[in-house]
Coordinates of C-alpha atoms and ligand atoms in Angstrom, one line a residue:
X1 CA -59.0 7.3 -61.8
X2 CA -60.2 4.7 -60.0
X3 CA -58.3 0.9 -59.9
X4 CA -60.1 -1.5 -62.0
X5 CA -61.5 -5.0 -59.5
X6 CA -62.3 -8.3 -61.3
X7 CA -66.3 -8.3 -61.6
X8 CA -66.9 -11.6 -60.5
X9 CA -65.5 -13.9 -58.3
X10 CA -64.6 -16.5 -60.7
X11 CA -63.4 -14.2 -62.8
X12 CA -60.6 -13.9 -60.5
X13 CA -60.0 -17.6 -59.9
X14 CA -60.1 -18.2 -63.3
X15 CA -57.8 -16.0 -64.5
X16 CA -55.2 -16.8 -61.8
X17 CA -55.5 -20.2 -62.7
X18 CA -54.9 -18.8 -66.0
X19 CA -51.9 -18.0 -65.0
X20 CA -51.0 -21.0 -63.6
X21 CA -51.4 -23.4 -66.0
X22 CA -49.1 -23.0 -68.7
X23 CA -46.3 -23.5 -70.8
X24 CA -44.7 -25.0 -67.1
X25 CA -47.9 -27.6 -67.0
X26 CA -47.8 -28.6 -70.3
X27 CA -44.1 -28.0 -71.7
X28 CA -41.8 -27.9 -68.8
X29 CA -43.3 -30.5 -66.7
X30 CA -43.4 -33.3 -69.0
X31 CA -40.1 -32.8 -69.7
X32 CA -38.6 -32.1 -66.0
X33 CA -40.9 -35.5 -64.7
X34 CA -38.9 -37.5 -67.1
X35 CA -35.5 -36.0 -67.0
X36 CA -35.8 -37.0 -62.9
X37 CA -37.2 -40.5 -63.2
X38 CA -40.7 -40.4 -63.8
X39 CA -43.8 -40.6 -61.0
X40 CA -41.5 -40.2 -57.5
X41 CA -40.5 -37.0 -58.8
X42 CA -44.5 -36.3 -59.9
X43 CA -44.9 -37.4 -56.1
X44 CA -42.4 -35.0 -54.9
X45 CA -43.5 -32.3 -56.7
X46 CA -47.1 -32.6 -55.8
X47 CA -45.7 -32.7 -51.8
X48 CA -44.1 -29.6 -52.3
X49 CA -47.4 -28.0 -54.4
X50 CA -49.1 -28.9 -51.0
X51 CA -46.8 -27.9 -48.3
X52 CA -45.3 -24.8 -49.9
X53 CA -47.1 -24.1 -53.1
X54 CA -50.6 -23.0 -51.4
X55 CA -49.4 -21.6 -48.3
X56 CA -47.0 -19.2 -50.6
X57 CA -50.1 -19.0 -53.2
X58 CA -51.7 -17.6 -49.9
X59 CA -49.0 -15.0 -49.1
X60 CA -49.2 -13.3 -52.4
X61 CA -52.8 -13.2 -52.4
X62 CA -52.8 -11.5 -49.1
X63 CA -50.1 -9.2 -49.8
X64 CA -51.9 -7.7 -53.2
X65 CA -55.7 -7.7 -51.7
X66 CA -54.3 -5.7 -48.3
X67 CA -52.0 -3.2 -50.2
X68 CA -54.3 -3.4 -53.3
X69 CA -51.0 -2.0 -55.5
X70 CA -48.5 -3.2 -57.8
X71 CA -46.1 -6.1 -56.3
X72 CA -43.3 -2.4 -56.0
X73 CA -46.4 0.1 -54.1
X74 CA -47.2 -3.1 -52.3
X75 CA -44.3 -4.0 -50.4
X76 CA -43.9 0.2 -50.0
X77 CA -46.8 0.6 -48.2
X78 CA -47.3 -2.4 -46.0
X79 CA -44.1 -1.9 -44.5
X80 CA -44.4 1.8 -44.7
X81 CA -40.5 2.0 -45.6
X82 CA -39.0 2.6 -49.0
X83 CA -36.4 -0.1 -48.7
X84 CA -39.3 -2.6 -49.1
X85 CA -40.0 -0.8 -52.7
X86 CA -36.5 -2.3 -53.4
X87 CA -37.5 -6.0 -52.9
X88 CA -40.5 -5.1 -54.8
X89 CA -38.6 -4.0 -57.7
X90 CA -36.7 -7.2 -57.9
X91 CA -39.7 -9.6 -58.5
X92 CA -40.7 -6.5 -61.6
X93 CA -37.3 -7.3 -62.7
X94 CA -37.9 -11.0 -62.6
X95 CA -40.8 -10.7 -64.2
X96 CA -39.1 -9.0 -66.9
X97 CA -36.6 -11.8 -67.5
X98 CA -39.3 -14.1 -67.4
X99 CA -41.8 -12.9 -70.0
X100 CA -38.2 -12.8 -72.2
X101 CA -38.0 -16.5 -72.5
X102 CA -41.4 -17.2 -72.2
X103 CA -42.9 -15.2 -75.2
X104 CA -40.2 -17.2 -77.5
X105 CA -41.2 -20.0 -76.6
X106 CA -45.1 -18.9 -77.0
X107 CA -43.6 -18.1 -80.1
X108 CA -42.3 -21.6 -80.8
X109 CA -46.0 -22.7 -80.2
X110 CA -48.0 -20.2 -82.4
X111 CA -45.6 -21.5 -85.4
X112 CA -46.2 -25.5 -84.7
X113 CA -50.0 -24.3 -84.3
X114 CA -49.7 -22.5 -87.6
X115 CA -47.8 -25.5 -89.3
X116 CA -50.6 -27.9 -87.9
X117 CA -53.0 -26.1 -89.6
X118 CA -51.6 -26.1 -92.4
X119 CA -51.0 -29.7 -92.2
X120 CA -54.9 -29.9 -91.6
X121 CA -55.4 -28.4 -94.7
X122 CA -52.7 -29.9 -97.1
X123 CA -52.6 -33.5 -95.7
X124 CA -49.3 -33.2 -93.7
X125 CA -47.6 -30.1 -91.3
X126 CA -44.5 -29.2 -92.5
X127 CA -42.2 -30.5 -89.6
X128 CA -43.7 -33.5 -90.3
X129 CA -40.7 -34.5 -92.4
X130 CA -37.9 -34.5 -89.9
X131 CA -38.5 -32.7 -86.3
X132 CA -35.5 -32.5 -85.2
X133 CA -34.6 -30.3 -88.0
X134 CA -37.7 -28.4 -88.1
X135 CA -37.4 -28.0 -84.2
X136 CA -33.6 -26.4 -85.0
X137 CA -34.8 -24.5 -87.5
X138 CA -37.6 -23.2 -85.7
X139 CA -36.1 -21.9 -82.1
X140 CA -33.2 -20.1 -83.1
X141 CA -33.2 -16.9 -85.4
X142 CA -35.4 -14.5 -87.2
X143 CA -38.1 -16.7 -87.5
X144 CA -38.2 -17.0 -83.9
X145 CA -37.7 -13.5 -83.4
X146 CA -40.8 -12.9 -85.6
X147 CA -43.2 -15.6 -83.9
X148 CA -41.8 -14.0 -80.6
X149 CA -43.0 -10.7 -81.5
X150 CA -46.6 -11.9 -82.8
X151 CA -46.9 -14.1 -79.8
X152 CA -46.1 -10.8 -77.3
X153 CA -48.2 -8.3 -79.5
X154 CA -51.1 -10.9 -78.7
X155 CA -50.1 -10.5 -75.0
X156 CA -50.0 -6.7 -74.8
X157 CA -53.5 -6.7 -76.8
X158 CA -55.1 -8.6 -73.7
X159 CA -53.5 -6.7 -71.1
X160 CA -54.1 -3.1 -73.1
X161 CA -57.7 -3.9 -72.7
X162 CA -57.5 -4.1 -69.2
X163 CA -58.4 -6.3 -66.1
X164 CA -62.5 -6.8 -66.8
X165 CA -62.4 -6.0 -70.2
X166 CA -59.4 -8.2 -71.3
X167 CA -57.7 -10.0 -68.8
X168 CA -61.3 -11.7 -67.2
X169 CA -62.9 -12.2 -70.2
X170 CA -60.8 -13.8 -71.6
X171 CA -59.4 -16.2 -69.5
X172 CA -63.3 -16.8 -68.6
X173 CA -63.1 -18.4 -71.9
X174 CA -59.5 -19.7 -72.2
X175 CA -60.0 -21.5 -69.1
X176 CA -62.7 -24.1 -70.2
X177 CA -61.3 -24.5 -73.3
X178 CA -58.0 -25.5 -72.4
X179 CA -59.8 -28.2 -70.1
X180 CA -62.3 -29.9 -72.6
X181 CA -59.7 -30.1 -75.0
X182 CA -57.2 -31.8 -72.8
X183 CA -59.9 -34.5 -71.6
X184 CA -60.8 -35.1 -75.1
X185 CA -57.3 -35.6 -76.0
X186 CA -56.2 -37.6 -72.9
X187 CA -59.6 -39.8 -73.9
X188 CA -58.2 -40.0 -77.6
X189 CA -54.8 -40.9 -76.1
X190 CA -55.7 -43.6 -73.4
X191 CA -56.1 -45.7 -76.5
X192 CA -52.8 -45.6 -78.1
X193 CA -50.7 -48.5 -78.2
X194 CA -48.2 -47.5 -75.7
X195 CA -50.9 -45.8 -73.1
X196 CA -50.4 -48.6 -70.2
X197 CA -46.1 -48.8 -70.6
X198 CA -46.8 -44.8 -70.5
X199 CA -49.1 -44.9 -67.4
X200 CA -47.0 -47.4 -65.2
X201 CA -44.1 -44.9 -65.9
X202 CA -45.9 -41.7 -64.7
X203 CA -48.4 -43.2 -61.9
X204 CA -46.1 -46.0 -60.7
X205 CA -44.9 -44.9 -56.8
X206 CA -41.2 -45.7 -56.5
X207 CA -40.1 -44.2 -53.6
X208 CA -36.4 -45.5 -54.5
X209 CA -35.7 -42.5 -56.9
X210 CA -36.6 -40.0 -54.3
X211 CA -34.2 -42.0 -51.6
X212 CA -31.1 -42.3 -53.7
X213 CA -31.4 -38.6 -55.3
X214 CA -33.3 -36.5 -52.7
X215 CA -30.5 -33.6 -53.4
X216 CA -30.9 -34.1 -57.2
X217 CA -34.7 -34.2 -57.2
X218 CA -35.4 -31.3 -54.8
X219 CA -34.3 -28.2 -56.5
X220 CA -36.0 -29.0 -59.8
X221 CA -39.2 -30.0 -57.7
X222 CA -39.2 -27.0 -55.9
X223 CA -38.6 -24.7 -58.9
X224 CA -41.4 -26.3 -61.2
X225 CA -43.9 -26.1 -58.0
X226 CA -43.4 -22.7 -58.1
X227 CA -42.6 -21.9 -61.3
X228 CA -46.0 -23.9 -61.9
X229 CA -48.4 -22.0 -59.8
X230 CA -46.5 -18.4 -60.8
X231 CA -44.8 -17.9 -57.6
X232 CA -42.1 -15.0 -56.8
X233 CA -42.5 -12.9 -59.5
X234 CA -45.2 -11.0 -58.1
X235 CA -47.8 -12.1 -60.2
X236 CA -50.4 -13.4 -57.8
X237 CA -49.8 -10.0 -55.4
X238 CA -51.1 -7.9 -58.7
X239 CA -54.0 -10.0 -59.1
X240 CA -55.3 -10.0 -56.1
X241 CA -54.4 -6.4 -55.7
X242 CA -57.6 -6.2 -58.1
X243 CA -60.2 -8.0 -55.5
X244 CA -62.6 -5.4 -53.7
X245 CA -64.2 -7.6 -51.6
X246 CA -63.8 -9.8 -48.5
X247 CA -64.3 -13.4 -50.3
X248 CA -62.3 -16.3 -48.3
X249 CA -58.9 -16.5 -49.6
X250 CA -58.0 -20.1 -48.6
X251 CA -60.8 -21.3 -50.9
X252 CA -59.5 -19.1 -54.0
X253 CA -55.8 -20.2 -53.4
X254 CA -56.9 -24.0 -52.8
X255 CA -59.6 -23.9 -55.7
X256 CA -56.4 -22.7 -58.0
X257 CA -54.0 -25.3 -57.1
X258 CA -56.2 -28.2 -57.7
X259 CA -57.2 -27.4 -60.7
X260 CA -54.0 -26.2 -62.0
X261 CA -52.6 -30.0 -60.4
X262 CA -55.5 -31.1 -62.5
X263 CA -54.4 -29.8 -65.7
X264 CA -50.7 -30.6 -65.6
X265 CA -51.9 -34.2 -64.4
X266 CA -53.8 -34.2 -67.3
X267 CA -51.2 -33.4 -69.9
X268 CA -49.0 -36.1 -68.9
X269 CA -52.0 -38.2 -70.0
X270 CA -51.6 -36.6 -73.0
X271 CA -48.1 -36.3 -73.4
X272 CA -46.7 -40.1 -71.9
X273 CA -49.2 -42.1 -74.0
X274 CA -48.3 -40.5 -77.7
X275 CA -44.3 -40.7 -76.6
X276 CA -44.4 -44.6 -75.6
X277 CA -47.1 -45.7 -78.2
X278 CA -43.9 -44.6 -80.6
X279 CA -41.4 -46.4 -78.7
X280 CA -40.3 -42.9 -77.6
X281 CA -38.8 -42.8 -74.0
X282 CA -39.6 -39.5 -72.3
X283 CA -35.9 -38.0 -72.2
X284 CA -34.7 -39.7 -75.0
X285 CA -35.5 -37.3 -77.5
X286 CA -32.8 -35.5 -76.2
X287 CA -32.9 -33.0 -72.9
X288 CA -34.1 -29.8 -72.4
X289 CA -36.4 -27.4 -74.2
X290 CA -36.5 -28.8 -77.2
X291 CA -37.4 -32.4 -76.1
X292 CA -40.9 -32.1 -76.2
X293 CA -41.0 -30.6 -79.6
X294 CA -39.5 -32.9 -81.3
X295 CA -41.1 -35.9 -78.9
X296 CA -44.1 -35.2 -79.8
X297 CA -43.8 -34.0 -83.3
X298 CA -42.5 -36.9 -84.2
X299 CA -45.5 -39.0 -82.5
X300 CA -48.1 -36.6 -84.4
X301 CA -46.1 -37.6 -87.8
X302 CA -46.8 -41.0 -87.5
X303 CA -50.2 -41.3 -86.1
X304 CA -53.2 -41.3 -89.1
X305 CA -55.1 -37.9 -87.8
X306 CA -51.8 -36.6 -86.7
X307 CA -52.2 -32.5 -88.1
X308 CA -55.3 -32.7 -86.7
X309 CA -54.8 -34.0 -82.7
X310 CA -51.6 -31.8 -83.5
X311 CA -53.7 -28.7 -83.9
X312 CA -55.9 -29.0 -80.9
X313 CA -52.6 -29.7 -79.0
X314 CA -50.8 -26.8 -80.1
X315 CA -54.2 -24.9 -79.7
X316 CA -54.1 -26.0 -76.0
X317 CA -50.5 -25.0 -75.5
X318 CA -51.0 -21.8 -77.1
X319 CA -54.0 -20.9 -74.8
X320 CA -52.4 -21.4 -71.4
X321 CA -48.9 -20.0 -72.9
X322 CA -51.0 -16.8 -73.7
X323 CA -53.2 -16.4 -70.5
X324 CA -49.6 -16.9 -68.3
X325 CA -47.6 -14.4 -70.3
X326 CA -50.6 -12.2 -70.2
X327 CA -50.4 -12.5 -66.1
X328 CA -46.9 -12.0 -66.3
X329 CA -46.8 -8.8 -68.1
X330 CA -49.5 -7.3 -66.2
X331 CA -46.8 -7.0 -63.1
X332 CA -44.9 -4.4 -64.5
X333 CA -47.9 -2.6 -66.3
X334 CA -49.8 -2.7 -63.3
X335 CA -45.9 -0.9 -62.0
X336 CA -46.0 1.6 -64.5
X337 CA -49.6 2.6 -64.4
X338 CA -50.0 2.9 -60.1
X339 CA -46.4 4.6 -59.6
X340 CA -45.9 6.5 -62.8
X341 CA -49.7 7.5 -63.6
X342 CA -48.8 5.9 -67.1
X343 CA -52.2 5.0 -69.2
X344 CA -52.5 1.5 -70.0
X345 CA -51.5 1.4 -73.5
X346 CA -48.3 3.5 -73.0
X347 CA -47.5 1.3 -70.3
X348 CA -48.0 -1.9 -72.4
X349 CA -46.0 -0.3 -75.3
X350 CA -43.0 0.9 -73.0
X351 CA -42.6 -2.8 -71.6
X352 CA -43.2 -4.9 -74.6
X353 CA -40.9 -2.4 -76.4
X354 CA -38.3 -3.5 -73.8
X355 CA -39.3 -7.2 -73.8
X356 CA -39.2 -7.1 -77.8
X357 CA -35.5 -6.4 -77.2
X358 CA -35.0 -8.7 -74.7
X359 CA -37.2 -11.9 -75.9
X360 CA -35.3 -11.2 -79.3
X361 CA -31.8 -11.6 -77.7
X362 CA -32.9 -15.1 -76.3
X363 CA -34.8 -15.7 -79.4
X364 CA -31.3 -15.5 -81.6
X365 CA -28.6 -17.2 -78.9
X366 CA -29.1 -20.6 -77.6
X367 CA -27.0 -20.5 -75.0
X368 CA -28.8 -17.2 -73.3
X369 CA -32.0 -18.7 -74.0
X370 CA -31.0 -22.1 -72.1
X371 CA -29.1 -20.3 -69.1
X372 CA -32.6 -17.9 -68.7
X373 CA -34.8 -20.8 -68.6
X374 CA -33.4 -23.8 -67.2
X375 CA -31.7 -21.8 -64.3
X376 CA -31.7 -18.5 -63.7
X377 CA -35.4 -18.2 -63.7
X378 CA -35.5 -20.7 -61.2
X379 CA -32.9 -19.0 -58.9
X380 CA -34.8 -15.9 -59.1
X381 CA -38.5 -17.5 -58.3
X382 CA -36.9 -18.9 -55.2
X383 CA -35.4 -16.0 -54.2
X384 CA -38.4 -13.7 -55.0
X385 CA -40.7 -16.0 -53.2
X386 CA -38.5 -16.4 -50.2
X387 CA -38.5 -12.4 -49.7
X388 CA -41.9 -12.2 -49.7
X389 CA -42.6 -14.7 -47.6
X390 CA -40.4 -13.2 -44.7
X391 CA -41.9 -9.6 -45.8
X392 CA -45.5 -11.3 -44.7
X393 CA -43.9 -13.5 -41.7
X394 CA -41.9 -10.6 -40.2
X395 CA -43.1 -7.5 -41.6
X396 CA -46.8 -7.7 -41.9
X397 CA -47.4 -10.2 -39.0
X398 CA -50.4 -9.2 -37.7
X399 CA -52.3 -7.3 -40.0
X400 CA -51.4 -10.8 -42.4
X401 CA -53.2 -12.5 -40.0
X402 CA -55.8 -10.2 -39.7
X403 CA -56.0 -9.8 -44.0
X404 CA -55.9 -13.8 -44.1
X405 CA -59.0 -14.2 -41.8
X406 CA -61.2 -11.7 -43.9
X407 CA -63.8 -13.5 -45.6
X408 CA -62.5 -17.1 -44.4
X409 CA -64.6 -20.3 -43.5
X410 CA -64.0 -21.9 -39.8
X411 CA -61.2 -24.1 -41.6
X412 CA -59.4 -21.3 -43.4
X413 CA -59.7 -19.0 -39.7
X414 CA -58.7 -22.3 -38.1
X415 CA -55.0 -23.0 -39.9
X416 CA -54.2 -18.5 -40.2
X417 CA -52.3 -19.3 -37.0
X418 CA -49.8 -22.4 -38.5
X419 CA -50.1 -20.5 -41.3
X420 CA -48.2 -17.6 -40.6
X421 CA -45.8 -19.5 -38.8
X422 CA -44.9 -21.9 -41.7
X423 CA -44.7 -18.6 -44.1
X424 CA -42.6 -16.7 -41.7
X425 CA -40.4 -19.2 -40.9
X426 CA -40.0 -23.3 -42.5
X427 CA -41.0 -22.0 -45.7
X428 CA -38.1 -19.3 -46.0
X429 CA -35.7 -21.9 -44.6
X430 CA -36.6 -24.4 -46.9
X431 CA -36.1 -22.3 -50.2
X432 CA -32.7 -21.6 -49.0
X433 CA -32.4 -24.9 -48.6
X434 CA -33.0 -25.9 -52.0
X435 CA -31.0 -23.2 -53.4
X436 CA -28.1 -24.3 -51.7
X437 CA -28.9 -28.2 -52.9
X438 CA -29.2 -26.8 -56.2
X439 CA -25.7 -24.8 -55.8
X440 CA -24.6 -28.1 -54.3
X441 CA -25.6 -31.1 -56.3
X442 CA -22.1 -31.7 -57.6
X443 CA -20.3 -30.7 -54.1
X444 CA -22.2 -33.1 -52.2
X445 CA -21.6 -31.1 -49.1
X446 CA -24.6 -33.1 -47.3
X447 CA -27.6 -33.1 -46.2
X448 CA -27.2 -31.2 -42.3
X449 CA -24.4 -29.2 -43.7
X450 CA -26.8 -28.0 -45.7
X451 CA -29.5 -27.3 -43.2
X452 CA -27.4 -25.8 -40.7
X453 CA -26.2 -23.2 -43.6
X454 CA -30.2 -22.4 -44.3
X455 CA -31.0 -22.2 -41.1
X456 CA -28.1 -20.1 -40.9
X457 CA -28.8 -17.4 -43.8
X458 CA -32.5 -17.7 -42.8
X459 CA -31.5 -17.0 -39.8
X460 CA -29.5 -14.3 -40.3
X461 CA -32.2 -12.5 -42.8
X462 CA -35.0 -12.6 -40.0
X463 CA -32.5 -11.3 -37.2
X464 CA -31.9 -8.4 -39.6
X465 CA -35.6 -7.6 -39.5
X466 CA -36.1 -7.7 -36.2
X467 CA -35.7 -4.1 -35.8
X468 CA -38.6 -3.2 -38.2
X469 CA -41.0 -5.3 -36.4
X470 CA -41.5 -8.5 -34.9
X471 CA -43.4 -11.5 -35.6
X472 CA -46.9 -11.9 -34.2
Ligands
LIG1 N1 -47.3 -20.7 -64.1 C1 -46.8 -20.4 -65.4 C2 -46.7 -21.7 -66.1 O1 -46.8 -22.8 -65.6 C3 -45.6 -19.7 -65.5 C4 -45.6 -18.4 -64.7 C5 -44.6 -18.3 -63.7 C6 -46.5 -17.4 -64.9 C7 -44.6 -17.1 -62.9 C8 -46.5 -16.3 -64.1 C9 -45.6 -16.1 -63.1 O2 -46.4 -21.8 -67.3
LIG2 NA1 -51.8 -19.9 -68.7

């Protein structure tokens, strides 16, 4: 049988900015910008989104449109070695670990969207009464189990209809959706009492948090940059792996980033203004996942329409949750159905059966749930990302080159050259940089220490693949 393509062009932007704006946009980032001090960490991040964000966006996309396999086939048949299959299989296992957190907390959302209609209905949602509570209540247990399950059976029902018929259409839809009700809620919030205290905190450029906690502030920069544009799972490699033809690939990846920046700019419009118009500070509502919840739970209580701007914010958050998990499960179908000749809805069945398991074991344990998404999935992006960035630096060389030309503007053939050279080589070293910072914050080893020793591993990794092939 022939592989499915994407039938339109923005059918493929769209649905990889689908999967880029997310639950990392609109939950995590909030929450990360204000655990590290506000608008110099936004300012970092954004530097990072630019400088390693799109050139890595760039390496995926040329990996999947040149093999046009799953992330595993991929890396197989570009390198023409089986090892590579082995590198491949790491970002399906990632993937797998991912989609375990992230369904419960899609989960989470479906139930405060559920609640919030309900509240439009009877007057006032049900966590209304006491959030923190209600939050406790909600994202431990069997009722999180269940919402998890709903919330993946959604998932697999997109993905089961495949790329044109389910994945494009409707993330064609999702997409503008998301957007208009964002600006319509950023409008509403702009005039909230607290919306200038809550602007000067996330716009205001103060360079001095960056300068007295560079170390602190890189690794969780780095990790939401690329947790936020989907990064080393292998996600953008099967996406593209569905383009037929030749369109400029420097205009996808860029068109993507900005307007997944857009969006996650845009929910801290949303987000900043309801916290300080409560007297809220960002943080204070305790750290971590649950922050937000409560946060802004608490601001939708008090406010006069509150079920209702609480439904269309839970209806946005439930949108992007779904269109990213539905990107992210699509890796390992996409596996399944290229290597094993499985039909689509076996292979949905077999890995949401497994993820059911999984996604269940975080929903029920705390302490698995926080370890899976507050570290280790950032450990494994980094890692995932860095390997394929040194598979396309050192392995593909040329024919990346050759695949990152295809279709390009003067600009795009202009920058292949720097390009290739910041994929093969400073982007690498700079991820192992920031894994060692985040290994380090509390050793305080330093910062040359700490270059020397990336330079060092990175240094090591590429002299190891010297003997497969060389860099252009
Ligand atoms: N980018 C998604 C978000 O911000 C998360 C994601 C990561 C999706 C990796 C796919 C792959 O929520
Ligand atoms: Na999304």
């Amino acid at each position: 049988m022939a592989r499915e393509t994407w039938a339109t062009r923005v059918g493929f932007i769209l649905a990889a900015v689908g999967s880029a704006v997310g639950l990392g946009n609109i939950w995590r980032f909030p929450w990360v910008t204000a655990e590290n001090g506000g608008s110099a960490f936004l300012a970092m991040y954004l530097g990072i989104v630019l400088l390693v964000g799109v050139p890595g966006l760039l390496a995926m996309f040329v990996v999947g449109r040149r093999a046009k396999r799953n992330p595993v086939g991929a890396l197989q048949q570009l390198s023409g070695s089986d090892r590579w299959g082995l590198a491949g299989g790491f970002l399906v296992f990632s993937s797998l670990v991912l989609i375990s957190f992230y369904s419960v907390v899609g989960g989470w959302i479906l139930r405060y969207l559920g609640e919030s209609l309900l509240g439009v209905v009877a007057g006032s949602a049900p966590y209304f009464a006491d959030p923190g509570a209600s939050f406790g209540a909600a994202s431990v247990g069997l009722d999180a189990v269940a919402f998890h399950l709903v919330f993946l059976a959604l998932t697999a029902f997109v993905v089961v209809a495949g790329i044109r018929r389910g994945i494009e259409v409707a993330t064609k839809w999702m997409m503008p959706a998301i957007f208009a009700l964002l600006v319509g809620l950023a409008a509403w919030a702009s005039t909230q009492a607290g919306a200038a205290e809550a602007y000067a905190f996330y716009l205001r450029f103060d360079t001095s948090v960056i300068r007295e906690n560079f170390f602190g502030l890189l690794g969780p920069a780095a990790g939401q940059a690329l947790f936020t544009l989907s990064l080393g799972v292998g996600t953008m490699i099967t996406y593209a792996s569905y383009l037929d033809e030749d369109r400029s690939l420097p205009f996808d990846g860029a068109s993507v980033a900005v307007l997944n920046t857009v969006v996650g700019v845009l929910a801290g419009l949303v987000v900043f203004p309801l916290l300080f118009s409560l007297g809220i500070e960002p943080g204070e509502t305790g750290t971590g996942a649950g922050a937000l919840f409560v946060g802004l739970a608490g601001a939708f209580a008090q406010l006069p329409a509150g079920a209702l701007v609480a439904t269309a914010f839970f209806a946005v958050v439930a949108l992007a949750a779904l269109s990213s998990a539905i990107s992210i499960l699509e890796i390992s179908v996409s596996f399944l159905v290229d290597e094993y000749d499985l039909p689509r809805r076996r292979a949905a069945a077999t890995v949401g059966g497994l993820v059911a398991v999984t996604g269940s074991v975080c929903a029920l344990n705390a302490g698995v749930f926080g370890f899976v998404a507050g570290t280790l999935v950032d450990i494994l992006l980094t890692i995932g990302l860095a390997v394929c960035l040194v598979f396309v630096g050192w392995v593909m060389g040329r024919d990346a080159l050759v695949e990152f030309r295809k279709g390009a503007g003067p600009v795009g053939r202009a920058v292949a050259t720097p390009w290739l050279f910041a994929v093969g080589v400073l982007l690498p070293t700079f991820l192992v940089f920031t894994l060692l910072t985040t290994f380090n914050v509390d050793a305080e080893i330093g910062f040359w220490p700490t270059v020397a020793a990336a330079v060092a591993v990175a240094g090591a990794a590429f002299a190891g693949l010297r003997g497969e092939r060389s860099l252009v």
